[in-house]
XYZ file of C-alpha atoms in Angstrom:
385
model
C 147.957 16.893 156.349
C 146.471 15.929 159.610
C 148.734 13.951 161.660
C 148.374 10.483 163.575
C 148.250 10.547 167.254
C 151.671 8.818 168.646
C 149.658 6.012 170.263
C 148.078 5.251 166.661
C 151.410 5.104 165.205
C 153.039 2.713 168.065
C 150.083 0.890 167.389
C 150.345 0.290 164.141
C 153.808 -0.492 164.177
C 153.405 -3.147 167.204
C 150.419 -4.834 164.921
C 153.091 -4.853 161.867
C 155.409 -7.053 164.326
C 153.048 -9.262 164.974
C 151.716 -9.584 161.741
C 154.949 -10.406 160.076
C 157.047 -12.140 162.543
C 159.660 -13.794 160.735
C 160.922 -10.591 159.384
C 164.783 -10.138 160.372
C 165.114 -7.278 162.037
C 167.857 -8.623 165.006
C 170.709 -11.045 163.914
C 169.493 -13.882 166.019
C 169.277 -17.465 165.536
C 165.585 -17.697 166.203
C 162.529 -18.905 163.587
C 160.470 -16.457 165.185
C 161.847 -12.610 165.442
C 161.498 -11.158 168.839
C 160.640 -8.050 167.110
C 156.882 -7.759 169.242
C 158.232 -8.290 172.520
C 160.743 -5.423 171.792
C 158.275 -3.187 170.576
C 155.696 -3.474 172.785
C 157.918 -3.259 175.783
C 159.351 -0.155 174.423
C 155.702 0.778 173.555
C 153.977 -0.062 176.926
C 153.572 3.073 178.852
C 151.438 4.237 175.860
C 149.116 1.084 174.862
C 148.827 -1.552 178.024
C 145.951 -1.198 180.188
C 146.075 -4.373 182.134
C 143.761 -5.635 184.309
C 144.730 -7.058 188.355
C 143.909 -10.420 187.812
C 145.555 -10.943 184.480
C 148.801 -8.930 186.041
C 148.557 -11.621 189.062
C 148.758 -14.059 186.307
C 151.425 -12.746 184.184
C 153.506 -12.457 187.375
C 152.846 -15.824 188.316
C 154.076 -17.509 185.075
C 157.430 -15.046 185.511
C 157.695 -16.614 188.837
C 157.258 -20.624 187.048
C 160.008 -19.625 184.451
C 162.222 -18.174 187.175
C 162.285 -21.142 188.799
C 162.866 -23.614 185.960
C 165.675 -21.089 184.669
C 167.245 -21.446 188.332
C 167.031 -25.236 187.994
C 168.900 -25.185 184.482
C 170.989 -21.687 184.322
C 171.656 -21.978 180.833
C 171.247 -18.927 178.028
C 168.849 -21.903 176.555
C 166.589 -21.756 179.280
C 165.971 -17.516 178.946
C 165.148 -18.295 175.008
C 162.566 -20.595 176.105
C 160.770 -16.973 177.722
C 159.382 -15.823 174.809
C 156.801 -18.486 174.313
C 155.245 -18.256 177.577
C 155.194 -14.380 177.853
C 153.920 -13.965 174.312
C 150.499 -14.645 174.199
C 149.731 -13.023 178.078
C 151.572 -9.679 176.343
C 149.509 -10.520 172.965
C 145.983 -9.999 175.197
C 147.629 -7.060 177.204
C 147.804 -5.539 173.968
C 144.575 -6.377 171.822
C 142.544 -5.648 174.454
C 143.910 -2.152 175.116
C 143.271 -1.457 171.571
C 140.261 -2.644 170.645
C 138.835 -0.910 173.838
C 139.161 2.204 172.037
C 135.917 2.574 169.845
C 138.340 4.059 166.817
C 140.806 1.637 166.627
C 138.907 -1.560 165.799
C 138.612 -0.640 162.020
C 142.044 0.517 162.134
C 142.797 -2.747 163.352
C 140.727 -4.526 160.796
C 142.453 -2.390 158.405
C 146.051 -3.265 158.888
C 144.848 -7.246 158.793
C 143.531 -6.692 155.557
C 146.034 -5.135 154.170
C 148.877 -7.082 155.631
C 147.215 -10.135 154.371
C 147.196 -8.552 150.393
C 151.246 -7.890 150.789
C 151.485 -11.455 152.400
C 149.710 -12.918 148.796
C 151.229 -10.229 146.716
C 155.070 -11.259 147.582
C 154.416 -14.924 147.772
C 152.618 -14.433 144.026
C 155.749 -12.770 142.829
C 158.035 -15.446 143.989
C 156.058 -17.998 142.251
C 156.614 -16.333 139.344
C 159.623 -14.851 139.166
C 161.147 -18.432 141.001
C 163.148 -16.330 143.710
C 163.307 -15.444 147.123
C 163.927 -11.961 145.840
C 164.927 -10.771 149.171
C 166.769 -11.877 152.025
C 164.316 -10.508 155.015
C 164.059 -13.478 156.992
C 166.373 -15.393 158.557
C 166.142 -18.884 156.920
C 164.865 -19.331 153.470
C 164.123 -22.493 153.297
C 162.176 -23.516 150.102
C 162.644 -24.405 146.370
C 160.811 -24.030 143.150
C 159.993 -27.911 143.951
C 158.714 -27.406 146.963
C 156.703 -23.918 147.258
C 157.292 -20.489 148.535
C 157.587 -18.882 151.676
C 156.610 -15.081 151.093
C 157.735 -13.527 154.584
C 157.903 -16.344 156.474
C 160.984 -19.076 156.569
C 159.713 -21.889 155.044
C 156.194 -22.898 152.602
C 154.367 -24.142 156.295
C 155.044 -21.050 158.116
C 153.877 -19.092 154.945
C 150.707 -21.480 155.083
C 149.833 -20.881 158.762
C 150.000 -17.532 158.134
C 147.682 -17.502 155.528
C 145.469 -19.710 157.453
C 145.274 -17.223 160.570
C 144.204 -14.561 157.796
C 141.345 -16.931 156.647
C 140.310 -17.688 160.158
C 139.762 -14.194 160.388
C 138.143 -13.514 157.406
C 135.865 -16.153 157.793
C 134.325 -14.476 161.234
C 134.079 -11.319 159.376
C 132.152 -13.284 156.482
C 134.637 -12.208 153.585
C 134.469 -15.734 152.284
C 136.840 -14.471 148.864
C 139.505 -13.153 150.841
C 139.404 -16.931 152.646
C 139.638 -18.469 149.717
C 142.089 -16.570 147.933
C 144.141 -17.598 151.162
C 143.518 -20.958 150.000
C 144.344 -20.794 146.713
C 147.607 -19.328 147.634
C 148.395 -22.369 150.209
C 147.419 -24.701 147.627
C 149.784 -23.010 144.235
C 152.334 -20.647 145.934
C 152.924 -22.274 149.737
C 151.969 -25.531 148.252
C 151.943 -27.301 152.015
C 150.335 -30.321 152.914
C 150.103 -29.093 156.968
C 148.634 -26.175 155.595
C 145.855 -27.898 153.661
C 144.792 -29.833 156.909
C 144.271 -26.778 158.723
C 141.638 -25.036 156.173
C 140.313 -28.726 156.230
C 139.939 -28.226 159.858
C 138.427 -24.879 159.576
C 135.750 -25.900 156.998
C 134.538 -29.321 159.445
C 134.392 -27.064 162.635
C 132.592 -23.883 160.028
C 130.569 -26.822 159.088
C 129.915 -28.370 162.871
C 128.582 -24.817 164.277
C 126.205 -24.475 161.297
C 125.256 -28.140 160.885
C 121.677 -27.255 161.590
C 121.274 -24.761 158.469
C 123.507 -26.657 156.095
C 122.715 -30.092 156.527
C 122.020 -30.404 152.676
C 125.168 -28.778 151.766
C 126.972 -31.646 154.230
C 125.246 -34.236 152.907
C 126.360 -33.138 149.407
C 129.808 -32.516 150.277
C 130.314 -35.638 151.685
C 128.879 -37.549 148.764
C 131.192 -35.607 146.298
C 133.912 -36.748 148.472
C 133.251 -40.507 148.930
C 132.191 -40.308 144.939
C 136.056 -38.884 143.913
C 137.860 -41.313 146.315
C 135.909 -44.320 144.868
C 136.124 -43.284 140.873
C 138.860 -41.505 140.393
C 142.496 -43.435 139.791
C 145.057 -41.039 141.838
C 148.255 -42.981 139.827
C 146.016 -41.343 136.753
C 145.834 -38.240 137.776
C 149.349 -38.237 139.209
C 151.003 -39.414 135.683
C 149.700 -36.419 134.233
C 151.499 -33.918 136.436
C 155.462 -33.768 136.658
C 156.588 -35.690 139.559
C 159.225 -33.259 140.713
C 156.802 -30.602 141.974
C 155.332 -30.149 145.454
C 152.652 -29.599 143.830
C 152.407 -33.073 142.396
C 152.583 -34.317 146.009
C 150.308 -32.345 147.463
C 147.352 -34.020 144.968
C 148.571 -37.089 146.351
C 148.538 -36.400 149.539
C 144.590 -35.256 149.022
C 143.940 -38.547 147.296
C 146.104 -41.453 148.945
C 145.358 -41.906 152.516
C 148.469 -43.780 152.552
C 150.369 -40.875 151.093
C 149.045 -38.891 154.137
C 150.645 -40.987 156.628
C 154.056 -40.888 154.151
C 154.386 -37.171 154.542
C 157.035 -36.315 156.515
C 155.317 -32.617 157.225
C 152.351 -34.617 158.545
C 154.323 -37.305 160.230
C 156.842 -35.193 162.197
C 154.094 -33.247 163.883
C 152.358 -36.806 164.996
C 155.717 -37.808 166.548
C 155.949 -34.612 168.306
C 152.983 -35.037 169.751
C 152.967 -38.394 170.490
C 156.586 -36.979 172.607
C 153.963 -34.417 174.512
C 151.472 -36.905 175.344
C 154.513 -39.236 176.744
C 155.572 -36.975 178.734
C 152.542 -36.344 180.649
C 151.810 -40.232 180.817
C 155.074 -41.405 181.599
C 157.698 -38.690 182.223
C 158.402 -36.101 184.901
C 155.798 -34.144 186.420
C 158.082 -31.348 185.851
C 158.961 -31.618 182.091
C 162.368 -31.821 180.633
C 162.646 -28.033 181.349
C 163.240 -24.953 179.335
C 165.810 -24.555 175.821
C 166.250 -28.427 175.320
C 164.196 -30.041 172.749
C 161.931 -27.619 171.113
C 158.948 -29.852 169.551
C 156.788 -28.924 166.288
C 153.261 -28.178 168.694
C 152.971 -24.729 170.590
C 150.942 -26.828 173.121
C 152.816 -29.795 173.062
C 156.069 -27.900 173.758
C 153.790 -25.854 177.089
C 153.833 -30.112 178.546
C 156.988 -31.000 176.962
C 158.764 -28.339 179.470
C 156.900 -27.960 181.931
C 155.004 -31.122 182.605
C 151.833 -30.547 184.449
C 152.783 -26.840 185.159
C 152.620 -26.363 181.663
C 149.385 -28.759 181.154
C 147.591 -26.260 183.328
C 149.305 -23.170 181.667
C 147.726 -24.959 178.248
C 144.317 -25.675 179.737
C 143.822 -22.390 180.991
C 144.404 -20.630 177.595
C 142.012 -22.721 175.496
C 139.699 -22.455 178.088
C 139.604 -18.734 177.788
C 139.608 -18.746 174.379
C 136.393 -20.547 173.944
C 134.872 -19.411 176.571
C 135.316 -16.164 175.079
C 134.544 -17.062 171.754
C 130.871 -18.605 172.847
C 130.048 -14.870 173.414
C 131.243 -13.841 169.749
C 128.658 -16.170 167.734
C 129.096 -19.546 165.875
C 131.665 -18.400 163.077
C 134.258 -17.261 165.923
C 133.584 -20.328 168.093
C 134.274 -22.355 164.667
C 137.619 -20.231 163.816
C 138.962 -20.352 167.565
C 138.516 -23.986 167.599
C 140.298 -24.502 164.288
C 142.978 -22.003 165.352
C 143.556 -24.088 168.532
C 143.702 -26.961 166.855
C 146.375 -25.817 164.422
C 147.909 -24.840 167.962
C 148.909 -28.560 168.596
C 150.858 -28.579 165.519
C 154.132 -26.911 164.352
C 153.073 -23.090 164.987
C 155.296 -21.706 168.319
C 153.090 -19.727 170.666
C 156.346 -17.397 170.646
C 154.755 -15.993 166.778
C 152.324 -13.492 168.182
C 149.930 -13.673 165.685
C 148.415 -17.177 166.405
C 147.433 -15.218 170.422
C 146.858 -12.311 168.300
C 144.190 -13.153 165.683
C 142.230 -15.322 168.368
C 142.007 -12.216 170.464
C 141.209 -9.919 168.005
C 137.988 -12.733 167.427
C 136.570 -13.305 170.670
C 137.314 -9.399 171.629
C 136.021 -7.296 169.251
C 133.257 -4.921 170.352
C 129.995 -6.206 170.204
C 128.866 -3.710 168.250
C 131.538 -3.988 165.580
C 129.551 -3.776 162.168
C 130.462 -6.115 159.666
C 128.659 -6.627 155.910
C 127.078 -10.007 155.284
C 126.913 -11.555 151.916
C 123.112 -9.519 150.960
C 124.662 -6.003 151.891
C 123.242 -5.724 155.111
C 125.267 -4.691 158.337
C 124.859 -6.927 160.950
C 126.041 -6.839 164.917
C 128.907 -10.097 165.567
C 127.803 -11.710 168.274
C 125.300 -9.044 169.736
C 122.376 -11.965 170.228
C 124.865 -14.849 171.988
C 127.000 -11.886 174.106
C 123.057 -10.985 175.440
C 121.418 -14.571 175.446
């Protein structure tokens, strides 16, 4: 049996922390296991290749939490580190690998794969009505409200499963998308969740508006044709009310059920905090470990005021700069991915950074099937234009 090369194997087991990141490895009071940053600091001799400028920047924001740690010396100010050296750590990483011509199917590989174990356990909990195992370190969910799979809670599980269909989506395996909305919608059962495949389908939609204008045009008319015939109190009386389940169909036909929804209304307040803050509050934040609010980018101006504003700014910027030279289905999946950003997703999970990355840089030349059979270059014609 031929053996794998050690760097294969580190890298495979780095992509397995950052592909399930709630899995309790560490006793520690975190959502988010700090399982990647441990690897891939033990494992960075052998995969980073990093590049002057982005080491100049990685230095510089050690230097911007040094100084807000000096400010507030508190053990709550280090465990607001993670976030910030994440994603920089994330790109070290994905770019290192997928500059090696042999591992970008690898990588493809584990996604897959990962994403089929991520469906397969949440599918057995809704049917056997059990967390089965204790491997992360909050389990917070009922039959009533939806399952979690690996994650700690039916959201988490949901923004999971919406990273996977972001990716699937650029790589144009539409089934595996929607069997990763299927699952949000009977086994995660979350309302957040729901709005971010809504977002992905309007910005799929917006990049593509010029070849699907019919198929728009009929969407929207089915829509505007359900909300104005259908009774939701109907539809609702039919289905038992103490299922999440039962909400969530509300929530897709009230508007006023929407703004009821405390998974939908937390995240508004939390951002409404952010935006406050920049307005009206210190230039400087409110500083690391206080207050941690439900938006990765919300929390970046939350702590660090206009510091962090910039820090923000400067990541979507690459990322869509980036993803411009990928073609129109990763421009639409890196917009919908930032987007989901703003809402209650840490950037301390790696695999928000990580599936962005592994978008807008894959290898021009990566091959990829198309729904006639053919095999078609991502991105060749925009990365030339």
């Amino acid at each position: 049996m031929k053996r794998m090369p050690v760097r294969q194997v580190a890298t495979v087991i780095v992509i397995l922390t950052i592909l399930f990141p709630y899995i309790r490895v560490l006793p520690l009071p975190t959502d988010v296991q700090p399982n990647f940053l441990i690897a891939i600091i033990i494992c960075s001799p052998l995969l980073l290749s990093v590049r002057l400028n982005e080491l100049v920047v990685f230095v510089g924001i050690l230097c911007l939490l040094l100084s807000y740690t000096i400010a507030n010396p508190e053990m709550q100010s280090f465990r607001g580190w993670p976030a910030y050296l994440t994603p920089p750590l994330v790109l070290f990483f994905t770019r290192s690998v997928l500059s090696k011509p042999e591992s970008a199917p690898m990588l493809e590989t584990v996604i897959r794969r990962s994403f089929y174990i991520w469906v397969g356990f949440g599918a057995l909990q809704l049917v056997t009505h059990s967390a089965i195992v204790q491997l992360t370190l909050r389990t917070s969910t009922s039959a009533d409200r939806g399952w979690m799979s690996f994650s700690g809670e039916p959201s988490a599980y949901a923004s999971v499963l919406f990273l996977f269909a972001a990716y699937f989506v650029v790589k144009q395996s539409y089934v595996s998308a929607g069997i990763a909305l299927l699952t949000v919608l009977v086994v995660a059962q979350s309302a957040v969740g729901l709005v971010y495949f809504v977002i992905l389908a309007l910005a799929w939609l917006g990049v593509r508006a010029h070849n699907h204008v019919l198929l728009v045009a009929i969407i929207v008319i089915l829509v505007v044709v359900v909300m104005t015939t259908v009774d939701p109190q109907y539809v609702l009386d039919k289905l038992p009310r103490s299922r999440r389940i039962t909400r969530l169909i509300e929530i897709l036909l009230s508007p006023d059920a929407q703004l009821d929804d405390i998974s939908i209304t937390s995240r508004a307040s939390d951002l409404d905090a952010a935006y406050d803050t920049l307005i009206n509050g210190s230039p400087f934040g409110h500083g690391l470990g206080g207050v941690r609010l439900k938006s990765g980018w919300g929390s970046y101006v939350y702590e660090l005021g206009w510091f962090g504003f910039a820090l923000a700014s400067g990541w979507i910027v690459f990322f869509l700069r980036q993803a411009t030279r990928m073609g129109r289905d990763a421009l639409a999946a890196t917009v919908a991915i930032i987007a989901m950003l703003f809402s209650s997703t840490p950037l301390a999970m790696p695999m928000a950074s990580f599936i962005v990355l592994a978008i807008i840089l894959a290898p021009p030349d990566s091959a990829t099937p198309d729904r006639r059979g053919r095999w078609r270059r991502i991105g060749v014609r925009s990365a030339h234009a």
